Structures are given as structure tokens and as C-alpha cells.
Tab-separated table of C-alpha atoms and ligand atoms in Angstrom:
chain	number	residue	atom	x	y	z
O	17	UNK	CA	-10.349	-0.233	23.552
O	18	UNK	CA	-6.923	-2.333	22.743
O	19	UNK	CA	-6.986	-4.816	20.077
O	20	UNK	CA	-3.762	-6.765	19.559
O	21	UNK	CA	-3.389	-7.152	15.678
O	22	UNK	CA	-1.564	-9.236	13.200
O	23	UNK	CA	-0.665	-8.747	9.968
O	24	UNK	CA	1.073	-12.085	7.765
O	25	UNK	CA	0.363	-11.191	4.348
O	26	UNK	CA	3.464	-11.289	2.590
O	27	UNK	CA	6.682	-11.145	3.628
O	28	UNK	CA	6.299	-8.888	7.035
O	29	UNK	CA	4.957	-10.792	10.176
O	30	UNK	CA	4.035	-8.259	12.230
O	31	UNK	CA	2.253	-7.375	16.183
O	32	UNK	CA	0.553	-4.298	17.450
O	33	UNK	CA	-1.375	-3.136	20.022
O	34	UNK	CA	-3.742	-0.480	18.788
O	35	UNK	CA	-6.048	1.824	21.244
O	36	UNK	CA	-9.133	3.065	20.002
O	37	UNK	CA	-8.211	2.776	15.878
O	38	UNK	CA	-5.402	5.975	16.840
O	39	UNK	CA	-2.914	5.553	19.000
O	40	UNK	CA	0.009	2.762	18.476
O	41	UNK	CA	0.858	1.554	21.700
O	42	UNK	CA	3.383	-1.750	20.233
O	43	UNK	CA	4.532	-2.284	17.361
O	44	UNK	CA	7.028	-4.977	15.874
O	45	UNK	CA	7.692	-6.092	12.251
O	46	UNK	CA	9.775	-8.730	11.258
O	47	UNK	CA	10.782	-9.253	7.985
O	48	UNK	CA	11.963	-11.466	5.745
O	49	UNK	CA	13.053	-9.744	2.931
O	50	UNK	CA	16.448	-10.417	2.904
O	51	UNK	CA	15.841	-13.735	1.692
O	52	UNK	CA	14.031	-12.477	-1.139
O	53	UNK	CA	16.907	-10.157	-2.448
O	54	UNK	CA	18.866	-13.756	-3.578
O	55	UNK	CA	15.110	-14.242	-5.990
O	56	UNK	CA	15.009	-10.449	-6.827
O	57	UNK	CA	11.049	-11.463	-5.791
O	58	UNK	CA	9.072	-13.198	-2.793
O	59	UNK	CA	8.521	-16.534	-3.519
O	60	UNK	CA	5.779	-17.999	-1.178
O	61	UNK	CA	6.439	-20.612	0.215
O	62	UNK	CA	9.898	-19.060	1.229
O	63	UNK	CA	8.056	-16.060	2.976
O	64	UNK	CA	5.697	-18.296	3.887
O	65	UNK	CA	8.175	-20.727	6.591
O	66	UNK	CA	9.451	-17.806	8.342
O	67	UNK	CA	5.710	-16.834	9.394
O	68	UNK	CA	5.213	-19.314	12.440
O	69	UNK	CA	9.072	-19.072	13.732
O	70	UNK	CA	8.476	-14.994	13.858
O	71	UNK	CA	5.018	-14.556	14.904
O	72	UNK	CA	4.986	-15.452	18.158
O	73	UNK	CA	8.014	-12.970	18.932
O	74	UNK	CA	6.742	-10.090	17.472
O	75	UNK	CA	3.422	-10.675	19.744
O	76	UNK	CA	5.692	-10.709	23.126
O	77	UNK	CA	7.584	-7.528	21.492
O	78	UNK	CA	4.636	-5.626	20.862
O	79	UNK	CA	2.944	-6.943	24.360
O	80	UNK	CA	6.203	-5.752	26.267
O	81	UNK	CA	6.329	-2.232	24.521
O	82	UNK	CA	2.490	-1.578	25.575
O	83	UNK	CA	3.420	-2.635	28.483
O	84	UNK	CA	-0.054	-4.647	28.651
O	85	UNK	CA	-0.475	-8.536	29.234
O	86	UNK	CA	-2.753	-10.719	27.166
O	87	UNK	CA	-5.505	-10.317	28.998
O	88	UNK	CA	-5.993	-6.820	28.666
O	89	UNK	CA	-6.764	-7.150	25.190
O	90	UNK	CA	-10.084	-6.344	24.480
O	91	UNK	CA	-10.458	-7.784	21.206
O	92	UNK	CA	-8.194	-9.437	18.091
O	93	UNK	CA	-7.470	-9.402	14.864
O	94	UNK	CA	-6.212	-10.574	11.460
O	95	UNK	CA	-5.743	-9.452	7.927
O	96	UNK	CA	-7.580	-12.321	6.304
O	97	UNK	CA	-6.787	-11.308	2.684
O	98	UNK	CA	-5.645	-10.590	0.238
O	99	UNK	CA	-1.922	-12.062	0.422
O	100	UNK	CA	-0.538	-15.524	0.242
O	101	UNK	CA	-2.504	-17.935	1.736
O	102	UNK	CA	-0.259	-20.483	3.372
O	103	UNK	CA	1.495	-16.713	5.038
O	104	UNK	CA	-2.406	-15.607	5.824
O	105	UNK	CA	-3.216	-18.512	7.468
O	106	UNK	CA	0.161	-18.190	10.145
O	107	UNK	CA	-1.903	-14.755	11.373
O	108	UNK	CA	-5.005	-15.927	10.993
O	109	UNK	CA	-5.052	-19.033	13.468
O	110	UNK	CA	-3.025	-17.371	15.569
O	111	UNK	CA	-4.761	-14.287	16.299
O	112	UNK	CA	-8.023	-16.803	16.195
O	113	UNK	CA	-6.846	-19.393	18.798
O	114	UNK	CA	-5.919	-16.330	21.121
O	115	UNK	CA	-9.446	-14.844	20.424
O	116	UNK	CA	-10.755	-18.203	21.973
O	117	UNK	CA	-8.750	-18.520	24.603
O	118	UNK	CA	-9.194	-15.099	26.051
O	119	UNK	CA	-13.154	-15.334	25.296
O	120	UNK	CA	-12.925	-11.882	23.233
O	121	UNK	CA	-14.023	-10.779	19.726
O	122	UNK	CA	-11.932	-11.930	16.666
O	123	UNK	CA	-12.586	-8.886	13.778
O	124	UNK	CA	-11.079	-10.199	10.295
O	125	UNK	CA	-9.632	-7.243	8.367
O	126	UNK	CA	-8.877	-6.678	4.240
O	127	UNK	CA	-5.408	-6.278	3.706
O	128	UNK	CA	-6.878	-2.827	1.466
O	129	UNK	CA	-8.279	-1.472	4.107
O	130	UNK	CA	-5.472	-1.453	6.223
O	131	UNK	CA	-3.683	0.169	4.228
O	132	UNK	CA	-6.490	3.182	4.138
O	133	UNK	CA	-6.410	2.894	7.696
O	134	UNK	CA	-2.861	3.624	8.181
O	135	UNK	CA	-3.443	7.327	7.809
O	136	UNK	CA	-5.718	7.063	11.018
O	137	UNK	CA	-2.817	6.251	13.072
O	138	UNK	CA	-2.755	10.248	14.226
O	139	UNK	CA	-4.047	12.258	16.760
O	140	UNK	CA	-6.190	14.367	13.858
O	141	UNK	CA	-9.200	13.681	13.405
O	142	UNK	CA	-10.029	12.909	10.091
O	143	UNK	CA	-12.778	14.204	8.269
O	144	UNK	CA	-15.112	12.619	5.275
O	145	UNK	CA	-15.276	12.259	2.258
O	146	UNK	CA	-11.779	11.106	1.804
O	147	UNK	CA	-10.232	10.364	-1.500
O	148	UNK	CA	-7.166	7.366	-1.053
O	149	UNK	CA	-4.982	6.318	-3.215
O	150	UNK	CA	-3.850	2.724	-2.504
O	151	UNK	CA	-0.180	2.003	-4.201
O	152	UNK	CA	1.326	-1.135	-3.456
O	153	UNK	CA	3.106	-4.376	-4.617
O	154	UNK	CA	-0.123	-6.242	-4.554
O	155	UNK	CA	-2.651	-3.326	-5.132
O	156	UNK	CA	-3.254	-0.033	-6.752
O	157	UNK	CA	-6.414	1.359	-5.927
O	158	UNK	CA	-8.418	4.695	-6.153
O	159	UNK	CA	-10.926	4.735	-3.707
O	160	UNK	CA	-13.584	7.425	-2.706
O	161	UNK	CA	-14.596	7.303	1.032
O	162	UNK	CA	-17.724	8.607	1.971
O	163	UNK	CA	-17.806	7.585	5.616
O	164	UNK	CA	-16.134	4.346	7.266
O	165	UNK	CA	-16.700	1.358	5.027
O	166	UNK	CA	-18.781	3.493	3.181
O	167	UNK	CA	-16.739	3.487	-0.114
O	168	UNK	CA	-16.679	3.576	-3.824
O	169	UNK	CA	-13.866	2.042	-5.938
O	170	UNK	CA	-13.388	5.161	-8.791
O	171	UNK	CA	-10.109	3.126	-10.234
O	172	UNK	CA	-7.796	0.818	-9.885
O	173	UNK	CA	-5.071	-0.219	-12.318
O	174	UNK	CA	-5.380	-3.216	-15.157
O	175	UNK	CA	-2.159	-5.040	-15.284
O	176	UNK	CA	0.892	-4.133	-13.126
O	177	UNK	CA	0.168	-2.351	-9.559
O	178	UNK	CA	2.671	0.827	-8.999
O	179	UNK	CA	4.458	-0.982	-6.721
O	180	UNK	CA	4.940	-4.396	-8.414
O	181	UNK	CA	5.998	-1.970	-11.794
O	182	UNK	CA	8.903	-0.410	-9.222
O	183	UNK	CA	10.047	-3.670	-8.460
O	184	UNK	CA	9.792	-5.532	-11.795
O	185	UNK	CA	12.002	-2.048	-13.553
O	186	UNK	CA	14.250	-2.565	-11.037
O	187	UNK	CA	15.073	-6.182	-11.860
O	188	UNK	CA	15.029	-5.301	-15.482
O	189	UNK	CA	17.479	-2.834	-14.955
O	190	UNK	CA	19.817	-4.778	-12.424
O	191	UNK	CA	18.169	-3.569	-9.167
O	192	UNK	CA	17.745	-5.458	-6.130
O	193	UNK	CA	14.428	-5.780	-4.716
O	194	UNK	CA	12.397	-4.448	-3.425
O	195	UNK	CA	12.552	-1.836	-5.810
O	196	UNK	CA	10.716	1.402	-4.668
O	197	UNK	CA	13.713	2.160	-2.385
O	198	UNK	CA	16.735	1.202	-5.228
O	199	UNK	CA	14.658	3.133	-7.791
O	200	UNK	CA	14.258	6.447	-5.984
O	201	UNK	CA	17.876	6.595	-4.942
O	202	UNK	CA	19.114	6.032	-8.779
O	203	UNK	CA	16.702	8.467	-9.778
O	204	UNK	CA	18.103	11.269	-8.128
O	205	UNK	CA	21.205	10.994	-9.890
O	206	UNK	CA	19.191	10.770	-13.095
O	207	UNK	CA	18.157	13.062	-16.032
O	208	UNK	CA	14.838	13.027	-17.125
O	209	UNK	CA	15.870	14.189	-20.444
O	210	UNK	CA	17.955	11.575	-21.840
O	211	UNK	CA	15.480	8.919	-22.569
O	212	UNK	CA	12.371	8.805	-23.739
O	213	UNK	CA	9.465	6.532	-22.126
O	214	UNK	CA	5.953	6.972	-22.379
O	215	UNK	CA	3.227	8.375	-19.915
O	216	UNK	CA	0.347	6.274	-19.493
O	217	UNK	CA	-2.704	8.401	-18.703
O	218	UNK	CA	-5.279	5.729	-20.303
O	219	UNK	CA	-7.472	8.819	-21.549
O	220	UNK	CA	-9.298	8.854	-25.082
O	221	UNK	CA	-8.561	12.328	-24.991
O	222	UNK	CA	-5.135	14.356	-23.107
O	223	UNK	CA	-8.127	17.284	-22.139
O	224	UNK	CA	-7.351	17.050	-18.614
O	225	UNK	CA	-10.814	18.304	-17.627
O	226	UNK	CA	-12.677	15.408	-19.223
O	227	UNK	CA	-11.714	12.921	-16.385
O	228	UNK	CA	-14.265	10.297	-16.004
O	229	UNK	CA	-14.851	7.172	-14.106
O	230	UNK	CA	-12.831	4.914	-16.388
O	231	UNK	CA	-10.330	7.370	-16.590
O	232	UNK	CA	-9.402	7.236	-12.605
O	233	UNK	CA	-7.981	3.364	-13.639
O	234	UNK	CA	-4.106	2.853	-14.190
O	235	UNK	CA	-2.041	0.890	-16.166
O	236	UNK	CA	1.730	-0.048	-16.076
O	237	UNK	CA	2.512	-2.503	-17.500
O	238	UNK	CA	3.295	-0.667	-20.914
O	239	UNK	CA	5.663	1.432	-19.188
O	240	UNK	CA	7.259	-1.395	-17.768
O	241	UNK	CA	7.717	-2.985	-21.475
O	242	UNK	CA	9.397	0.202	-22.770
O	243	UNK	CA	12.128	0.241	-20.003
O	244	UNK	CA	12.605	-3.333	-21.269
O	245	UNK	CA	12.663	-2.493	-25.164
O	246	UNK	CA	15.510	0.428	-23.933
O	247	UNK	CA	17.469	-2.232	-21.733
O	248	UNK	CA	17.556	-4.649	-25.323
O	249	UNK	CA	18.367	-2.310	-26.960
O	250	UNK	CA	21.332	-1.098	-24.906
O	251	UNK	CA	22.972	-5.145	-24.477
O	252	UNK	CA	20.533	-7.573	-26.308
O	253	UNK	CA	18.057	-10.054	-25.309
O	254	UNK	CA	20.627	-11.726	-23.473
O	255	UNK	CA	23.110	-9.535	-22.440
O	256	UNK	CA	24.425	-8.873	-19.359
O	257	UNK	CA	23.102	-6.230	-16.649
O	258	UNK	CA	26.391	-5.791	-15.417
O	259	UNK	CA	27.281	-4.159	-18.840
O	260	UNK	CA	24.515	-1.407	-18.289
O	261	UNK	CA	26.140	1.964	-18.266
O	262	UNK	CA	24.882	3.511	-14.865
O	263	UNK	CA	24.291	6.844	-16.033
O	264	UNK	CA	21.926	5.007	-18.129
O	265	UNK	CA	20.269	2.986	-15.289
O	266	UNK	CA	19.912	6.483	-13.395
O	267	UNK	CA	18.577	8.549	-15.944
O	268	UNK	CA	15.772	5.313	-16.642
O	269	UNK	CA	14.718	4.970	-13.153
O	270	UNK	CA	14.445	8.967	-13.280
O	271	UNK	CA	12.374	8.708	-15.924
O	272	UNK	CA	10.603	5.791	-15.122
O	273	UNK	CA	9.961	7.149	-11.370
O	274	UNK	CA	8.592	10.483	-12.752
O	275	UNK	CA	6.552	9.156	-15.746
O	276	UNK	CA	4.669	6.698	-13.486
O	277	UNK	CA	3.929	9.367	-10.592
O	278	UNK	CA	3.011	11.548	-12.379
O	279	UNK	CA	-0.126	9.606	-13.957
O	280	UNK	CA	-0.908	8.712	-10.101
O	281	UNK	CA	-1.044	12.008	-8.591
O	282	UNK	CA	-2.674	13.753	-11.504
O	283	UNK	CA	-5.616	11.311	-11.351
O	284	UNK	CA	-6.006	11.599	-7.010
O	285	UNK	CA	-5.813	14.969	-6.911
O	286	UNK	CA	-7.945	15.283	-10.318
O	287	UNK	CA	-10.277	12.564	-7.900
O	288	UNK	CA	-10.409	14.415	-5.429
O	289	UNK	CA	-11.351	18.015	-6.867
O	290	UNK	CA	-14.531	15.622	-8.463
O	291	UNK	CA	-15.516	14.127	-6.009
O	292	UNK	CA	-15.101	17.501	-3.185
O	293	UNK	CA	-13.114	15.527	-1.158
O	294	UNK	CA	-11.812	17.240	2.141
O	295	UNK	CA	-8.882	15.081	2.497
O	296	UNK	CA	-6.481	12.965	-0.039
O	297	UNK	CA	-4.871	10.340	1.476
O	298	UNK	CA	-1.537	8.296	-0.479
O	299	UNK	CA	-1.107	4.867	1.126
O	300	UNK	CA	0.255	1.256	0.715
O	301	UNK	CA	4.455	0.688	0.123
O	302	UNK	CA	4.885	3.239	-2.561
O	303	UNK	CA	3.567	6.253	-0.158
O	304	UNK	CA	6.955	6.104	1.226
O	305	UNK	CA	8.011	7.542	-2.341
O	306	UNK	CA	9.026	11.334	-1.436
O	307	UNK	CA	8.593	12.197	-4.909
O	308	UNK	CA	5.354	11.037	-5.264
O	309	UNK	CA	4.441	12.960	-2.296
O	310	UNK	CA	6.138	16.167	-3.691
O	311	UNK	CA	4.458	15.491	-6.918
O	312	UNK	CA	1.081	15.495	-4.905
O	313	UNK	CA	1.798	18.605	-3.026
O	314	UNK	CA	2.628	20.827	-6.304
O	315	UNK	CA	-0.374	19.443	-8.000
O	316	UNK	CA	-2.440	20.538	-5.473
O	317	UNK	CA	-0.897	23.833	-5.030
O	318	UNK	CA	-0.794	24.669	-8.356
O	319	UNK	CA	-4.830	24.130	-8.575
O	320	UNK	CA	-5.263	25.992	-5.623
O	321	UNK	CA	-7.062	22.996	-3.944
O	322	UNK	CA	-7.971	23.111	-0.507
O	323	UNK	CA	-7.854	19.339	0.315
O	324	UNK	CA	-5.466	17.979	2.967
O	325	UNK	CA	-3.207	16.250	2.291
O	326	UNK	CA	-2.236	12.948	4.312
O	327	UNK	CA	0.531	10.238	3.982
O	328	UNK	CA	1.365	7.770	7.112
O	329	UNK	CA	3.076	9.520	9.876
O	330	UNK	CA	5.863	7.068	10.016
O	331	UNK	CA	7.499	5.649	6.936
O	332	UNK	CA	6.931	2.107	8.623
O	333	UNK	CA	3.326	2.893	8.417
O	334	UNK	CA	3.539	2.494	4.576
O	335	UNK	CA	4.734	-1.048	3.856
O	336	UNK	CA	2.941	-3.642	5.579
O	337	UNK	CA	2.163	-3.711	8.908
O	338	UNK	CA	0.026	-4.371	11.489
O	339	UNK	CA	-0.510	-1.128	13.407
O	340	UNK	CA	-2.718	-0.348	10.651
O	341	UNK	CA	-5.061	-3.739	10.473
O	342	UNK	CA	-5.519	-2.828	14.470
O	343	UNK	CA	-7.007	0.713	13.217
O	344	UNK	CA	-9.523	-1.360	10.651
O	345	UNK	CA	-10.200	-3.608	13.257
O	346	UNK	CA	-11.321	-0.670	16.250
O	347	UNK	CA	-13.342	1.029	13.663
O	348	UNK	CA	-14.972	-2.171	12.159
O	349	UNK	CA	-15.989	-3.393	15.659
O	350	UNK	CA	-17.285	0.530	16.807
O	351	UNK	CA	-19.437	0.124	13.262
O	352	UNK	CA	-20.320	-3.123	13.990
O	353	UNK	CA	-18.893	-4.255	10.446
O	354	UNK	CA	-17.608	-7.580	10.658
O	355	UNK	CA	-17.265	-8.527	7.290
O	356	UNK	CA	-18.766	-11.433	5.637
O	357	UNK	CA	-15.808	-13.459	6.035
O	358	UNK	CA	-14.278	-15.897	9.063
O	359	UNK	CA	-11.812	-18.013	7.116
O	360	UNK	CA	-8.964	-16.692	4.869
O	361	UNK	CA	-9.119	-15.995	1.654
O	362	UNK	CA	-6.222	-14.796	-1.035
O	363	UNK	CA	-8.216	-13.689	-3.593
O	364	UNK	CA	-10.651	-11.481	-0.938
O	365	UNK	CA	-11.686	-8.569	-3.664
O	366	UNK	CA	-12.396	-5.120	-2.210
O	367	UNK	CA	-15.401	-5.277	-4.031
O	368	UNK	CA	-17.085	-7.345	-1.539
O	369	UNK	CA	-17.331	-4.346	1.362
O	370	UNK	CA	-19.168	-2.090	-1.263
O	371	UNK	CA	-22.856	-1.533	-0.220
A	17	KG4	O1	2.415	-2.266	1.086
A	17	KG4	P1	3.589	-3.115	0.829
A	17	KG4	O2	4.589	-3.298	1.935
A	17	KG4	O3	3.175	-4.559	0.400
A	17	KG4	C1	2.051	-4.880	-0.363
A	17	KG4	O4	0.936	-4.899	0.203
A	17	KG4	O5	2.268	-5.093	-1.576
A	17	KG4	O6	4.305	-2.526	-0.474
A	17	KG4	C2	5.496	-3.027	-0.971
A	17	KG4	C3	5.831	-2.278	-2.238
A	17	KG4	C4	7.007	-2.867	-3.014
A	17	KG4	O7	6.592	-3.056	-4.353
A	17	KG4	C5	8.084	-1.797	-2.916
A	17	KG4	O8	8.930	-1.734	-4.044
A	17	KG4	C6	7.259	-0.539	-2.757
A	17	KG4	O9	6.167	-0.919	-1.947
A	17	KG4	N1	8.018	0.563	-2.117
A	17	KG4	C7	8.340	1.710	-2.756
A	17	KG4	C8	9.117	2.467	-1.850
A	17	KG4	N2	9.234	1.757	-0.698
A	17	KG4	C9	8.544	0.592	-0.880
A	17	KG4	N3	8.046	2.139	-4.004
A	17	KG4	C10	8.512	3.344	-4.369
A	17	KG4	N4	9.287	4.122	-3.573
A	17	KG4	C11	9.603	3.731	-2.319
A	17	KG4	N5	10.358	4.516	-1.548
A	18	ZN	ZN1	0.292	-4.109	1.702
């Protein structure tokens, strides 16, 4: 089965053609972020214009590379939230009106779920119960997966998502956006011993064996407001980045970097020991962090878990994209799960798809 996808969330407009939830047979992202450098941020409305002048484009692009006409698509779809709307809707009536026209299925997918999905794009089968952890701009979830949309949310963080936290610290400490990518390059000519910033577990106790539900949430923001309080105190509520000394700015987003993964793959691979998970899965914008990966990998070894270990097989399978809503979408329709849900919606909460 190929399903031509889209994916309009943000700042990405992006085509695929997916066969059978697997195998990525087109794919073309365009993206707009260049703009957003200039507002160290994506403002909407901004991201939101380039939508309809890029979608049609990335639709022929993905077509051609398939080598597959429109009409043998079987079925289409559309992340209809979360994201911005006015940027949801661009995908959304597009990938709708087509639906009509060609007289095939239109599946809706949750922007969440593609993200979980994007570790599907392989030849491996995959085998349940899956712990995923979800880090993102927009999201930072936790998620236990018992069998397709068969899930339970085990945390999720409370202020700041991982990947919004990478990109505010960067702007705090002169960065451009976005700033996963400037942060991880400046860390690696950092020390982790020359300042001092917290780590926030969110435990009532540091006994690492007394995990429990609430303790599988996150929280960032804190973190966040002690790379500001250093920054002040370096130049002064007002001062000028510029003046930053850039051993300083490395050895912060060291520190920061390494503080805030290491909360996030303690807690998945703590998750997924719980819960007997057979595979751990890192998704969403900040999976492309290598460090976070490695971080994963050591934690696991040095436990002596057995779980595998997966991250998207190609780094553009971590940021947004829609290769991976075309993997939802196959395995929604083969389940017969089309969600309640036609229209868009930007506030669409994950907890909606829990049984
Ligand atoms: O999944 P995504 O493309 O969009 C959302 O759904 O939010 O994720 C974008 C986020 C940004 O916050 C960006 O800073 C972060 O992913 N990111 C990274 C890296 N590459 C992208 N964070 C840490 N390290 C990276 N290498
Ligand atoms: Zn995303």
C-alpha cells in the first residue's frame, strides 16, 4: 500500500510516499528556517506563508523520486495536530482535496505519533512493548507502547520540552537557532567542570530504584533559568552577548547539554527496565543529539539491559517530516484507527488516542 503524506506543522513542509508504514519511496522537505534565524524563533505566521508556495513542490518531488503518479496512491494523509494552525491547515486541505479527487481514504495523523513512527521507517521488524521517548521543540514525551495505538503516557515534561530548552539556552547564550545543532557543537569544546548548573531529576528522593510514575515526568525550565542567572552574572541584565567569553559559552552548553541528557536517558532506560520493554526507542528533533544517544547506550550497558536500542535511521528522520506521518498513516488504516478527528486542531493532546 502507498500513501502520499504531508507533514505542515511548523516550519518544514514536507511530501512522501510511504509503502506499507516501512519503506520510504519519496521524500522532500522544505524548510523555512532560515527565516527564523533573523527571530532566533519561528514566528507563525512567518512559517506559516511559506506553507502553500512550498507544498505543492515538495508533492511533485516526492511523486518524481517514487517514480509513481497520483493515481497510484492508495490512500492520503495529514498531520492534523499538534502545530500551528494556520501551517496545519496548508497540509491538511491539501492532502484532503487530493483525497477527494482521487476517491481514496484520507487518514489524519498526531504530529506525536509520527514522531514514534519514525523508528518504523526500517526493514526490522519491530517488536512490542516499546518504550519511546519523544524529545522535541513542541513535545517531550515518555510513552509506553504496548501494541500499535495501544499506549500509555508514563511522563512527559511540565514546563519547557528538551528541545524548546536547547533552543531557548542557545539564545540566552548568543546562539542562533535552532539550537540543538549550535549547542552540541559548542559543547564539545566545553568543560563540564567549570560551571556549575543543576540536574533536574524531579525525584522526592535521589534512590534511583524508587522510580515511579510521577517520577518518569521532566522539567526544564529550571535549568534553563540557571544558565540565565550565570549569563547575568557574567555581563548584567543588559549586557551584551557579544561580550560573553566563549570558553564560557562552551563550557555552559557542555554543561547544559550533559545535565539535561542525562535526566532523559536515565528515566527511558530506567522506563524501560519497569516496564520489560524489548525495545527503547529516542525520537522527535533532539534524537539527532549524538550525545544523547551515547548517553543511552552506556546507560544501558552499564545495567546490563537487554533492550534494543533504536533512533531514526536517517538524521532527517528526526526533525519533522513527513516520511514518518506516512508510517502512522499505513498502520492506522491496517488497524482500522482513524482517529476521532477530521478537521485540524493545534491543541490535539495525545491523551485523546489512550483507550
Ligand atoms: O521534531 P522537530 O523538528 O520539531 C518539533 O516537532 O518540535 O524538533 C525540533 C527541535 C528543535 O528544538 C531543535 O533545537 C532540536 O529539535 N534539535 C536538536 C538537535 N537537532 C535538532 N537538539 C539537540 N541536538 C541536536 N543535534
Ligand atoms: Zn516534530
Amino acid at each position: 500500500m502507498k500513501i502520499l503524506s504531508l507533514e505542515t506543522s511548523c516550519d518544514e513542509t514536507s511530501a512522501a510516499v510511504v509503502e506499507n508504514g516501512k519503506k520510504v519511496l519519496g521524500l522532500s522537505i522544505a524548510s523555512s528556517l532560515d527565516l527564523h534565524k533573523e527571530t532566533g524563533g519561528v514566528v507563525p505566521e512567518v512559517a506559516a506563508r511559506e506553507h502553500p508556495l512550498k507544498v505543492w513542490p515538495v508533492i511533485e518531488s516526492a511523486l518524481d523520486q517514487a517514480k509513481i503518479g497520483l493515481k497510484e496512491i492508495d490512500a492520503v494523509a495529514s498531520t492534523t495536530g499538534p502545530g500551528l494552525m494556520p501551517a496545519l491547515l496548508t497540509g491538511y486541505l491539501t492532502a484532503k482535496t487530493i483525497a477527494f479527487f482521487l476517491d481514496k481514504p484520507f487518514i489524519p495523523v498526531h504530529h506525536t505519533f509520527g514522531h514514534i513512527y519514525s523508528n518504523f521507517l526500517r526493514e526490522a521488524e519491530i517488536i512490542f512493548p516499546i518504550v519511546v521517548l519523544t524529545v522535541s521543540g513542541g513535545h517531550n514525551d515518555l510513552i509506553l507502547i504496548k501494541d500499535h495505538f495501544d499506549f500509555e503516557i508514563l511522563g512527559r515534561t511540565q514546563d519547557d520540552a528538551a528541545g524548546e530548552a536547547f533552543d531557548k539556552v542557545a539564545r540566552l547564550l548568543g546562539l542562533s537557532y535552532p539550537g540543538g545543532p549550535e549547542i552540541s557543537k559548542k559543547a564539545e569544546k566545553g568543560n563540564l567542570k567549570e560551571v556549575n548548573l543543576p540536574t533536574p531529576w524531579m525525584n522526592e528522593t535521589t534512590d534511583k530504584l524508587k522510580w515511579d510514575r510521577r517520577n518518569f515526568n521532566f522539567s526544564f525550565s529550571g535549568l534553563k533559568s540557571a544558565v540565565r542567572r550565570l549569563v547575568v552574572a557574567k555581563i548584567g541584565e543588559k549586557g551584551d552577548l557579544k561580550d560573553l567569553d566563549q570558553s564560557f559559552v562552551d563550557n555552559c552548553a557542555a554543561t547544559f547539554q550533559n545535565n539535561l541528557t542525562e535526566v532523559l536517558a536515565e528515566k527511558a532506560v530506567a522506563a524501560s527496565k519497569k516496564y520489560k520493554a524489548k525495545e527503547l526507542h529516542l525520537a522527535g528533533g533532539v534524537s539527532a543529539n549524538t550525545y544523547l544517544r551515547q548517553k543511552i547506550m552506556q546507560k544501558i550497558k552499564e545495567q546490563g539491559s537487554e533492550v534494543v536500542f533504536r533512533f531514526p535511521e536517517k538524521f532527517i528522520y528526526c526533525t519533522d517530516n513527513a516520511a514518518m506521518i506516512g508510517s502512522v498513516a499505513y498502520f492506522q488504516f491496517k488497524n482500522n484507527i482513524f482517529p476521532n478527528i477530521s478537521d485540524v486542531d493545534s491543541s490535539l493532546d495525545l491523551d485523546l488516542f489512550q483507550k
